[in-house]
mmCIF file of C-alpha atoms in Angstrom:
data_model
loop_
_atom_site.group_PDB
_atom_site.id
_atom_site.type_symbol
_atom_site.label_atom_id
_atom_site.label_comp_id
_atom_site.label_asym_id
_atom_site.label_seq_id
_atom_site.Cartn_x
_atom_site.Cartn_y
_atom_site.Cartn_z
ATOM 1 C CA UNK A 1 149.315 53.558 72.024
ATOM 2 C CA UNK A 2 149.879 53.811 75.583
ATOM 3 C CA UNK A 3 152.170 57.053 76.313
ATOM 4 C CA UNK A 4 148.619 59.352 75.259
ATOM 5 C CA UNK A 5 147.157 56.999 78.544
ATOM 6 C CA UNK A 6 150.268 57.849 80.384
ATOM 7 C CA UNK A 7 150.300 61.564 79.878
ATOM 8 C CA UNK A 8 146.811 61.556 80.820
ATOM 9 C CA UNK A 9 147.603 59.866 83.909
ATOM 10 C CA UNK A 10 150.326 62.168 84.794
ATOM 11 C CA UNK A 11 148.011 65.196 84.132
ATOM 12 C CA UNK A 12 145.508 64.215 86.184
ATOM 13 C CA UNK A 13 147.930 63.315 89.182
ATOM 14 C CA UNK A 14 149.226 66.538 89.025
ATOM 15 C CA UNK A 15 145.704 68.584 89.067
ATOM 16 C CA UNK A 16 145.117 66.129 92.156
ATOM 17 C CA UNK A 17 148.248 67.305 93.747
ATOM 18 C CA UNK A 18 147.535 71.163 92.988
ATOM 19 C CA UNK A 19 143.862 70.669 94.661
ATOM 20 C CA UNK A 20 145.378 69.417 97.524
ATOM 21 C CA UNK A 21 148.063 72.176 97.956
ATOM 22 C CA UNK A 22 145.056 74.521 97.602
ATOM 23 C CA UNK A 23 143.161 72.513 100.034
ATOM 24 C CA UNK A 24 146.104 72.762 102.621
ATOM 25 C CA UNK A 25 146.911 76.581 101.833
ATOM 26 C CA UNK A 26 143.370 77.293 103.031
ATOM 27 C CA UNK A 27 143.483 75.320 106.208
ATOM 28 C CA UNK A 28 146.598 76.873 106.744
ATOM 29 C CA UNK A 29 145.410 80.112 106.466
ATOM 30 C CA UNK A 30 142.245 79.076 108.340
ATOM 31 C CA UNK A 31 144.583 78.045 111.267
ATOM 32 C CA UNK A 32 146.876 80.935 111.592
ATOM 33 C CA UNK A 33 143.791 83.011 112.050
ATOM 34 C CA UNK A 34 142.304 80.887 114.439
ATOM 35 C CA UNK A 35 145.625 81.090 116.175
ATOM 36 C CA UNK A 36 145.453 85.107 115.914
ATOM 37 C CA UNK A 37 142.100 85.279 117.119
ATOM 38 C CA UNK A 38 142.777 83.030 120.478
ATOM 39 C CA UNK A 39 146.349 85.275 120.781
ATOM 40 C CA UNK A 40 144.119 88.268 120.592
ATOM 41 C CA UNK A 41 140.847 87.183 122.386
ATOM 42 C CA UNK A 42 141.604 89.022 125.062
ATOM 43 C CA UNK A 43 142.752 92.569 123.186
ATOM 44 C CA UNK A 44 139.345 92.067 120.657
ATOM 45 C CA UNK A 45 136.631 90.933 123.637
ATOM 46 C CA UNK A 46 137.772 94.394 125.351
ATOM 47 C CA UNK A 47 137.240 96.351 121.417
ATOM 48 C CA UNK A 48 133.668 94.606 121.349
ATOM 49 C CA UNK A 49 132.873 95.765 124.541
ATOM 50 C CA UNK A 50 133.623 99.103 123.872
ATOM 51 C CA UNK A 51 131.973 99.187 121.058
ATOM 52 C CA UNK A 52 128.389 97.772 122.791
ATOM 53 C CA UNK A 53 128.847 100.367 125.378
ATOM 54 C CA UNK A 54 129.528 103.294 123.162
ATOM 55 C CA UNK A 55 126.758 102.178 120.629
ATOM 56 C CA UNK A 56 124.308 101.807 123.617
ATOM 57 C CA UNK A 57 125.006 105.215 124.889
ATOM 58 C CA UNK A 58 125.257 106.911 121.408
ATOM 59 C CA UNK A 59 121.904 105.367 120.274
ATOM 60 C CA UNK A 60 120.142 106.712 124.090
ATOM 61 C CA UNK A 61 121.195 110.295 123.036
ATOM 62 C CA UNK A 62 120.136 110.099 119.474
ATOM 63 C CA UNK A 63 117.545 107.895 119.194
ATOM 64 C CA UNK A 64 116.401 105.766 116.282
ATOM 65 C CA UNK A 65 116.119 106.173 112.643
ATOM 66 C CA UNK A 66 112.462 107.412 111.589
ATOM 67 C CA UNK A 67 111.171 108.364 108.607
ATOM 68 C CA UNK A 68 108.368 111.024 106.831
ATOM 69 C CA UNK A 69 106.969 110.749 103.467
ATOM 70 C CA UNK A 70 105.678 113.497 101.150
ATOM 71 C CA UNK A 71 104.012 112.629 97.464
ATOM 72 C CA UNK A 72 103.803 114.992 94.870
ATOM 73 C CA UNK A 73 102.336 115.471 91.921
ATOM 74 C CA UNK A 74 104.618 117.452 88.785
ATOM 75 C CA UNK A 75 103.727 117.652 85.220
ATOM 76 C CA UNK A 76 105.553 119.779 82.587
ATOM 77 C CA UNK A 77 109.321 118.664 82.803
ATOM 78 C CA UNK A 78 108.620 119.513 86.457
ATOM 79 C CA UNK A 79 110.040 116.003 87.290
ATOM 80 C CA UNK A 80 113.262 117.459 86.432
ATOM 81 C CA UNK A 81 113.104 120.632 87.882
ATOM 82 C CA UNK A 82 112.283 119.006 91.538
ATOM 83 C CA UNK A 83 115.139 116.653 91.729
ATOM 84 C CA UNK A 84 117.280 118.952 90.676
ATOM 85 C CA UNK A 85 116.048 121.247 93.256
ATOM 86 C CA UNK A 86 116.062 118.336 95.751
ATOM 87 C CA UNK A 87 119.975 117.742 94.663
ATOM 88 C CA UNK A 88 120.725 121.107 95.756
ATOM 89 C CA UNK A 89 118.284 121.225 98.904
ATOM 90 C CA UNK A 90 120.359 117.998 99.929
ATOM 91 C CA UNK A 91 123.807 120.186 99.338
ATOM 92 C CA UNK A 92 122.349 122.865 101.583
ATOM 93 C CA UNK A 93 121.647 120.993 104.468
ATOM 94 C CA UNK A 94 124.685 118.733 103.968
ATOM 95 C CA UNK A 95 126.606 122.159 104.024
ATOM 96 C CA UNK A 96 124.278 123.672 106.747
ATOM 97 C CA UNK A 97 123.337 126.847 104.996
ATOM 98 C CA UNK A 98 121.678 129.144 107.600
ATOM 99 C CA UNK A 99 119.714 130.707 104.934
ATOM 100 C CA UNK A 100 118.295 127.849 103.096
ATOM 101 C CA UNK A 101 117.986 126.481 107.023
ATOM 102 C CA UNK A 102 115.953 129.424 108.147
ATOM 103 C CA UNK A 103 113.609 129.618 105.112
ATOM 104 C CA UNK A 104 112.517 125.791 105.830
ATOM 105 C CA UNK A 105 112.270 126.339 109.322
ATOM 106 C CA UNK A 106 114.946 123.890 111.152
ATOM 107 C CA UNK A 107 116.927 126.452 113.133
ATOM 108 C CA UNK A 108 116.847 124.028 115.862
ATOM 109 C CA UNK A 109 117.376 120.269 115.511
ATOM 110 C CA UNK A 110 119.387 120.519 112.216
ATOM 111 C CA UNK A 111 121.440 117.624 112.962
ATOM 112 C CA UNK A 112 118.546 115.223 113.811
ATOM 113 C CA UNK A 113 118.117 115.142 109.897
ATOM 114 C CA UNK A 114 119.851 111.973 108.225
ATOM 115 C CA UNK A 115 118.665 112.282 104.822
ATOM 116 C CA UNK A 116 116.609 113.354 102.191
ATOM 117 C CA UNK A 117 115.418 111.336 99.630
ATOM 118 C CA UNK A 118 113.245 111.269 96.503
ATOM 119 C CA UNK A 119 112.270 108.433 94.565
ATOM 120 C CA UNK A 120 109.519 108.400 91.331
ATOM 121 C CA UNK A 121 106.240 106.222 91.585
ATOM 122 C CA UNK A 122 104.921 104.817 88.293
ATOM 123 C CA UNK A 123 101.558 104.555 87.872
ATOM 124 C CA UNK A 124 101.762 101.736 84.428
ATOM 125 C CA UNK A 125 98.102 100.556 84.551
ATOM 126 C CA UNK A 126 97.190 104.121 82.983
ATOM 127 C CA UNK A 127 99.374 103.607 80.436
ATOM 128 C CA UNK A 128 97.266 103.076 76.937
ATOM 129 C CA UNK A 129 98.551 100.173 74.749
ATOM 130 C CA UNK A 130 100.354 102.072 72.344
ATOM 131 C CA UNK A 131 102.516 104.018 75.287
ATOM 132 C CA UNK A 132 103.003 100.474 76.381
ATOM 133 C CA UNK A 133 104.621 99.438 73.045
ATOM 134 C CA UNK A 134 106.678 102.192 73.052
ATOM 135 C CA UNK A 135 108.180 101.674 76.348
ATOM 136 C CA UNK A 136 109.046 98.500 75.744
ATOM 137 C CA UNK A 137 110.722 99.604 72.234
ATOM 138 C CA UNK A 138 112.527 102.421 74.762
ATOM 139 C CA UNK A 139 113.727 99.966 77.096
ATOM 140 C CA UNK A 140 115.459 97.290 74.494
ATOM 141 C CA UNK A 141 116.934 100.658 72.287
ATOM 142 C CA UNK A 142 120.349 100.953 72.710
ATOM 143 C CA UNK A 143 121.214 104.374 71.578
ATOM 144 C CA UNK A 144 120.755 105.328 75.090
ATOM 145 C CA UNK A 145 122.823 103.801 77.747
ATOM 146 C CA UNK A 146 121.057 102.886 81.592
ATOM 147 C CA UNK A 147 121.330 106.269 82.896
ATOM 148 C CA UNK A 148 119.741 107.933 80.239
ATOM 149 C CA UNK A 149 116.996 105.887 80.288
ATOM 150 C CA UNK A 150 116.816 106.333 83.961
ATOM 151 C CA UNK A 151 116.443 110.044 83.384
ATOM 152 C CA UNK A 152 113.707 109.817 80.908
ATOM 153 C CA UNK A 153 111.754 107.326 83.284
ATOM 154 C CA UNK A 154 111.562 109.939 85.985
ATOM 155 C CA UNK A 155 111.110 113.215 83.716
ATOM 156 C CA UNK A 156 107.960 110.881 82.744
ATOM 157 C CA UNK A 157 106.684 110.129 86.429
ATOM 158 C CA UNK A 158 103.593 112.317 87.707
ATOM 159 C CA UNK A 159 103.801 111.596 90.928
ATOM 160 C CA UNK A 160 106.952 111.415 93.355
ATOM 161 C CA UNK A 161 107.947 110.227 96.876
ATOM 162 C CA UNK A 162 110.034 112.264 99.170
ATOM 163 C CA UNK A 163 111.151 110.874 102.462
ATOM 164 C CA UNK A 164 112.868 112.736 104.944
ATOM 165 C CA UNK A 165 115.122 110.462 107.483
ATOM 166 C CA UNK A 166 115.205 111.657 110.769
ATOM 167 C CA UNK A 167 116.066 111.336 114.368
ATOM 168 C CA UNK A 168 113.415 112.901 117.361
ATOM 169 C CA UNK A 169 112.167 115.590 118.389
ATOM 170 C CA UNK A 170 111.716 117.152 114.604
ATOM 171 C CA UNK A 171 109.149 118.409 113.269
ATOM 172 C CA UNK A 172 109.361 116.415 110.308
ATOM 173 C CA UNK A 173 106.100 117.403 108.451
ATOM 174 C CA UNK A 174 107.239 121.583 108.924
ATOM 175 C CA UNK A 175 110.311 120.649 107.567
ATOM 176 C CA UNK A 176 108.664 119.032 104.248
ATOM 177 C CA UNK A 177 106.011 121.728 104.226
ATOM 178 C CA UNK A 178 108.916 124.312 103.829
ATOM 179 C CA UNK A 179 110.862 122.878 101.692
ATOM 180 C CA UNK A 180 108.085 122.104 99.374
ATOM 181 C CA UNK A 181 107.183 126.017 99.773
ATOM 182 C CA UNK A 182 110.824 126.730 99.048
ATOM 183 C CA UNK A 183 111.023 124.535 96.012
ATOM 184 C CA UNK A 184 107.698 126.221 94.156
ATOM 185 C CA UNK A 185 109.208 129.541 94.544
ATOM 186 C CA UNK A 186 109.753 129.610 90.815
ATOM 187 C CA UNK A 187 107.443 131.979 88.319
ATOM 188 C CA UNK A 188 107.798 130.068 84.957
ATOM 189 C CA UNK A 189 106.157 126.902 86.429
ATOM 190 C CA UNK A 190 103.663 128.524 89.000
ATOM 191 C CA UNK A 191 102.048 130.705 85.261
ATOM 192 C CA UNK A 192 102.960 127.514 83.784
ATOM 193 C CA UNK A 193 100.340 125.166 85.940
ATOM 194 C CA UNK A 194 97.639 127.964 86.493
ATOM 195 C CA UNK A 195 97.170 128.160 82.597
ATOM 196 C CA UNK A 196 97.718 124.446 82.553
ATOM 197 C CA UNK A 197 94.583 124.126 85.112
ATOM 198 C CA UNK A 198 93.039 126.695 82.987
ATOM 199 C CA UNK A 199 93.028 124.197 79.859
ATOM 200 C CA UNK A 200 92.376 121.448 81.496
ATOM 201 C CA UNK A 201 89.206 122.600 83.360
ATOM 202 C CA UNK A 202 87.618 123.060 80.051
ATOM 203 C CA UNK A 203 88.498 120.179 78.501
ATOM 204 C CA UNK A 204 86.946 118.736 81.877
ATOM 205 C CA UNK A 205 83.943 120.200 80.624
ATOM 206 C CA UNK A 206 83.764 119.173 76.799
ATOM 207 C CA UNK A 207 84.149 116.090 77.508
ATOM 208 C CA UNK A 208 81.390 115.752 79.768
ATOM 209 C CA UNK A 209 79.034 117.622 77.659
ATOM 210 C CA UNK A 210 80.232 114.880 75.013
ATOM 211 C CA UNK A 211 79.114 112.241 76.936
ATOM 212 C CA UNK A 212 76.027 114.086 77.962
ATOM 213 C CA UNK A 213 75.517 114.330 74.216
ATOM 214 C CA UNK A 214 76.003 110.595 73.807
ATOM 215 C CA UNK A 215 73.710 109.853 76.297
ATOM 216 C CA UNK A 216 71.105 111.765 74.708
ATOM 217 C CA UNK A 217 71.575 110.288 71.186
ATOM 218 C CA UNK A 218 71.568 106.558 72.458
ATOM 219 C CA UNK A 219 68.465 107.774 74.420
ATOM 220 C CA UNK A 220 66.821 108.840 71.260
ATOM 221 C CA UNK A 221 67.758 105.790 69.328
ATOM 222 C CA UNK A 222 66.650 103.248 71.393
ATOM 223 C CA UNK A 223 63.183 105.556 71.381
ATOM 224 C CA UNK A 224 63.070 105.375 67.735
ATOM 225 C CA UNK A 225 63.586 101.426 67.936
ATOM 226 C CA UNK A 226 60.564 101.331 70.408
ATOM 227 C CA UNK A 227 58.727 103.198 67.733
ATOM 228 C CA UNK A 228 59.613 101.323 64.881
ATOM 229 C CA UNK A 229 58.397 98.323 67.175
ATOM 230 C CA UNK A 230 55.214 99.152 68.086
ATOM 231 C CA UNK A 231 54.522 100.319 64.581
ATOM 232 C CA UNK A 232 55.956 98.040 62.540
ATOM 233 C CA UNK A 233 57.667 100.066 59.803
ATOM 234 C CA UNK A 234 60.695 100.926 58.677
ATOM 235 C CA UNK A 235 61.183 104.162 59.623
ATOM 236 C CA UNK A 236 65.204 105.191 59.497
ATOM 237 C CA UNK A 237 66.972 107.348 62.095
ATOM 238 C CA UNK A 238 68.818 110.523 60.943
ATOM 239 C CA UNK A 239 68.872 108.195 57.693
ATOM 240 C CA UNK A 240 66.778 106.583 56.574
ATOM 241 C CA UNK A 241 69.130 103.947 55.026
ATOM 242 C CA UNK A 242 71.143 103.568 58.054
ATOM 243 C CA UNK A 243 70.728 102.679 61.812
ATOM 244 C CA UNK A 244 72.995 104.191 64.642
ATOM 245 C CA UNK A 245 76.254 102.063 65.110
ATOM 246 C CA UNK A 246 75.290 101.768 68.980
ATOM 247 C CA UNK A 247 78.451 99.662 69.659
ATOM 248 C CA UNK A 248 80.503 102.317 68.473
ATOM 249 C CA UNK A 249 78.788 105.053 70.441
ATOM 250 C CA UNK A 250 79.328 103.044 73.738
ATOM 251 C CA UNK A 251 82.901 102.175 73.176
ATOM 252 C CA UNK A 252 83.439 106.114 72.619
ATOM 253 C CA UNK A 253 81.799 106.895 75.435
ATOM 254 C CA UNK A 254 83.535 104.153 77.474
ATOM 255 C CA UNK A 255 86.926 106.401 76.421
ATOM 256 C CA UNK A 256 85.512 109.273 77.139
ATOM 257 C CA UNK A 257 84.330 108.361 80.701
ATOM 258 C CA UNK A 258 88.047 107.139 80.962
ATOM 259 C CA UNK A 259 89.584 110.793 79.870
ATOM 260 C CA UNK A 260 86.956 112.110 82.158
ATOM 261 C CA UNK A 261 88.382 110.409 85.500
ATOM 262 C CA UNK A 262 92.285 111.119 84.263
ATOM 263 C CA UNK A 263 91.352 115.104 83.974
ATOM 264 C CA UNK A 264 89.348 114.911 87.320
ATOM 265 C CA UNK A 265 92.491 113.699 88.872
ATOM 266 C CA UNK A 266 94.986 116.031 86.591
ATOM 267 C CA UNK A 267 91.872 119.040 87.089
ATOM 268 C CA UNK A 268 92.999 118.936 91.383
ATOM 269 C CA UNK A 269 96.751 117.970 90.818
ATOM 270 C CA UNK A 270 97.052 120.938 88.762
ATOM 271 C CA UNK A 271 96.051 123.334 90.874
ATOM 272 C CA UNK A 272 99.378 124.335 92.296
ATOM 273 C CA UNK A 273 102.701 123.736 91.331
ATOM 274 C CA UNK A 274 103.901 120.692 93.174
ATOM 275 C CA UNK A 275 100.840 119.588 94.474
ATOM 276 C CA UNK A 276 101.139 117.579 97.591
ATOM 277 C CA UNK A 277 98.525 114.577 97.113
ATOM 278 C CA UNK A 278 99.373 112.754 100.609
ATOM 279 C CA UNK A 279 101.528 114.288 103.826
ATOM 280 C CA UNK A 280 102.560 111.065 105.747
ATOM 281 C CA UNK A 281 103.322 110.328 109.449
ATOM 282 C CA UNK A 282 106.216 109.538 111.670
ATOM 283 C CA UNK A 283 107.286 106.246 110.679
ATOM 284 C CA UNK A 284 110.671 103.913 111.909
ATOM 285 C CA UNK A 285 112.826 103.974 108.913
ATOM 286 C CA UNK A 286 111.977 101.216 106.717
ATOM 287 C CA UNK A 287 115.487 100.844 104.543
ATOM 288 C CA UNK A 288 117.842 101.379 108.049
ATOM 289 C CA UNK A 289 121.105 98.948 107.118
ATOM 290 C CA UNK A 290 122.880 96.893 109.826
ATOM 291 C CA UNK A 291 125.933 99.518 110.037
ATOM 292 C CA UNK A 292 122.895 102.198 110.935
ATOM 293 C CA UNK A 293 123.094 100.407 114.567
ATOM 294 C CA UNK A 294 125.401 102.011 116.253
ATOM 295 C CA UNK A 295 126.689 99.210 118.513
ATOM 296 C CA UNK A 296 127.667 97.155 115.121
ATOM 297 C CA UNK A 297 129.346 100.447 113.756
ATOM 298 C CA UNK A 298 131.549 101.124 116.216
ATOM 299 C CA UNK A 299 132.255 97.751 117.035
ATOM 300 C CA UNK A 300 133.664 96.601 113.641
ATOM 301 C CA UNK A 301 135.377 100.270 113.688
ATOM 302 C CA UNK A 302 137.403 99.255 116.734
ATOM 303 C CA UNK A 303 138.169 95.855 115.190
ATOM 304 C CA UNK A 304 139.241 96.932 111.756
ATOM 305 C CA UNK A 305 140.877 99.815 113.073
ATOM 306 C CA UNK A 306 143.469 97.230 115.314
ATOM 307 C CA UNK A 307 143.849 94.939 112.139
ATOM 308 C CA UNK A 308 144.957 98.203 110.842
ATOM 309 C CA UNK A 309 147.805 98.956 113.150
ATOM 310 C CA UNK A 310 148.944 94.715 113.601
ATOM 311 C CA UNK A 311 149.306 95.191 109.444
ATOM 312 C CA UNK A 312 151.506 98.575 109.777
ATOM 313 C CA UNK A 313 153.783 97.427 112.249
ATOM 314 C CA UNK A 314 154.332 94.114 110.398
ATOM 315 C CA UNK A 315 154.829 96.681 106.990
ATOM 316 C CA UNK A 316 157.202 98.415 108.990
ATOM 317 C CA UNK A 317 159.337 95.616 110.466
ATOM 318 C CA UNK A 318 158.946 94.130 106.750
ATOM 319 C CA UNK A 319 160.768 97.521 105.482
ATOM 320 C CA UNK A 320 163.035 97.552 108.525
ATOM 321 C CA UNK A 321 164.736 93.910 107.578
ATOM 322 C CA UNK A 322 165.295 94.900 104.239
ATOM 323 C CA UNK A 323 167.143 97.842 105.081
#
């Protein structure tokens, strides 16, 4: 009965004996680089202030990060065609193309750009319930993996944010005017939206004849009712078995109002292809990272770089001895 007791014993002495290998390896390790750095303290103060100093004097001749914001409006699979056009806009200036640069307008200052980005902005409290349902059926499906359903998230956006990252002097709202000029340089989608505004003008205008209608039929009914009041008789409206279901005519025109304000807003971002719904200012760059600071950029460059060459020569006296 007692050798289970002892094994346990023994198995538990040894897991205490393994932790406190473990515990010593780290301290050991901890040591020998506390040792490295006070061997090197010298060697790495001289790397950090060469890094301060170059950061400060790289960050005086290019400034800081800023930031300008464009949002769009696309409809039609036009989602798709802009960020694919944005892909290849990004290419462009990446690759400095000198006639994508000169149709935008950046001849000068091309390299105070940083980046462009693009970035979809939902708009879910105009979603009914039933295209509520369904995204919510879309998002636990699993016929399509996470970048499909990416995809399909922004071919459904309306509206879209592009931000250009910059350094000054730019002329950063030029540059998105351009390219937004550049991008709607396509014939399929600019015959595309006109007959689009086309349709959607007059359903504009049904609907608000509708409700004009509406109005005028709850107007008569609640004329008849005054009648029927004063008189005391039972005459009928339109039949004379029936009244008007006056709850039903509100809630219909409740939807209809609602249509009415989505086509307003679809009537003026129609209008063009890519119509630009708000042109931002200069703004500091909101998303800038901590390796976007120069000083820290080139200072843990210096740094890593010498860890680099202590490890190669050690590799190399390593291959030396066993030659």
């Amino acid at each position: 009965m007692s050798r289970p007791n002892e094994h346990e014993e023994v198995d538990i002495t040894d897991l205490i004996s393994l932790i406190k290998k473990l515990f010593n390896k780290i301290g050991l390790i901890f040591l020998q680089f506390f040792n490295f750095l006070i061997r090197n303290a010298i060697i790495l103060i001289i790397l950090i202030a060469i890094g301060v100093i170059a950061g400060y004097f790289q960050k005086k001749e290019k400034g800081g990060l800023y930031q300008t914001e464009l949002i769009v409006a696309t409809n039609f699979d036009g989602s798709q065609y802009l960020y694919k056009a944005l892909k290849e806009a990004k290419y462009k200036l990446k690759s400095k193309n000198s006639a994508f640069i000169k149709k935008i307008g950046i001849t000068e200052n091309i390299d105070k750009i940083e980046a462009l980005k693009i970035e979809p902005i939902y708009r879910f409290n105009q979603y009914t319930s039933e295209e509520t349902n369904f995204i919510r059926l879309f998002e636990d499906t699993k016929f399509l993996d996470e970048d499909a359903k990416k995809e399909a998230y922004v071919n459904s956006a309306t509206r879209h944010k592009i931000t250009l990252v910059h350094r000054l002097p730019l002329d950063s709202k030029k540059v998105l005017k351009n390219l937004i000029d550049y991008i709607r340089d396509n014939s399929f989608y600019q015959e595309l939206y006109q007959g689009h505004h086309k349709d959607v003008g007059m359903l504009l205008e049904s609907n608000i004849y509708m409700v004009q209608q509406l109005d005028s039929l709850v107007a008569n009914y609640a004329q008849s009712m005054t009648y029927k009041s004063n008189k005391n008789t039972d005459v009928g409206y339109f039949n004379s078995e029936n009244d008007v279901d006056l709850g039903l005519i509100l809630e219909s025109r409740r939807l209809i109002q609602q249509d009415i304000k989505n086509l307003r807003e679809e009537n003026v971002a129609s209008t063009e292809f890519l119509k630009v719904i708000d042109q931002g200012s200069v703004t500091p760059y909101e998303k800038a990272t901590f390796l976007d600071n120069y000083t820290i950029r080139y200072t843990l460059l210096l740094i890593f770089g010498y860890f680099a060459i202590i490890v190669l020569i050690k590799l190399v006296k390593k291959s030396r001895e066993v030659k």
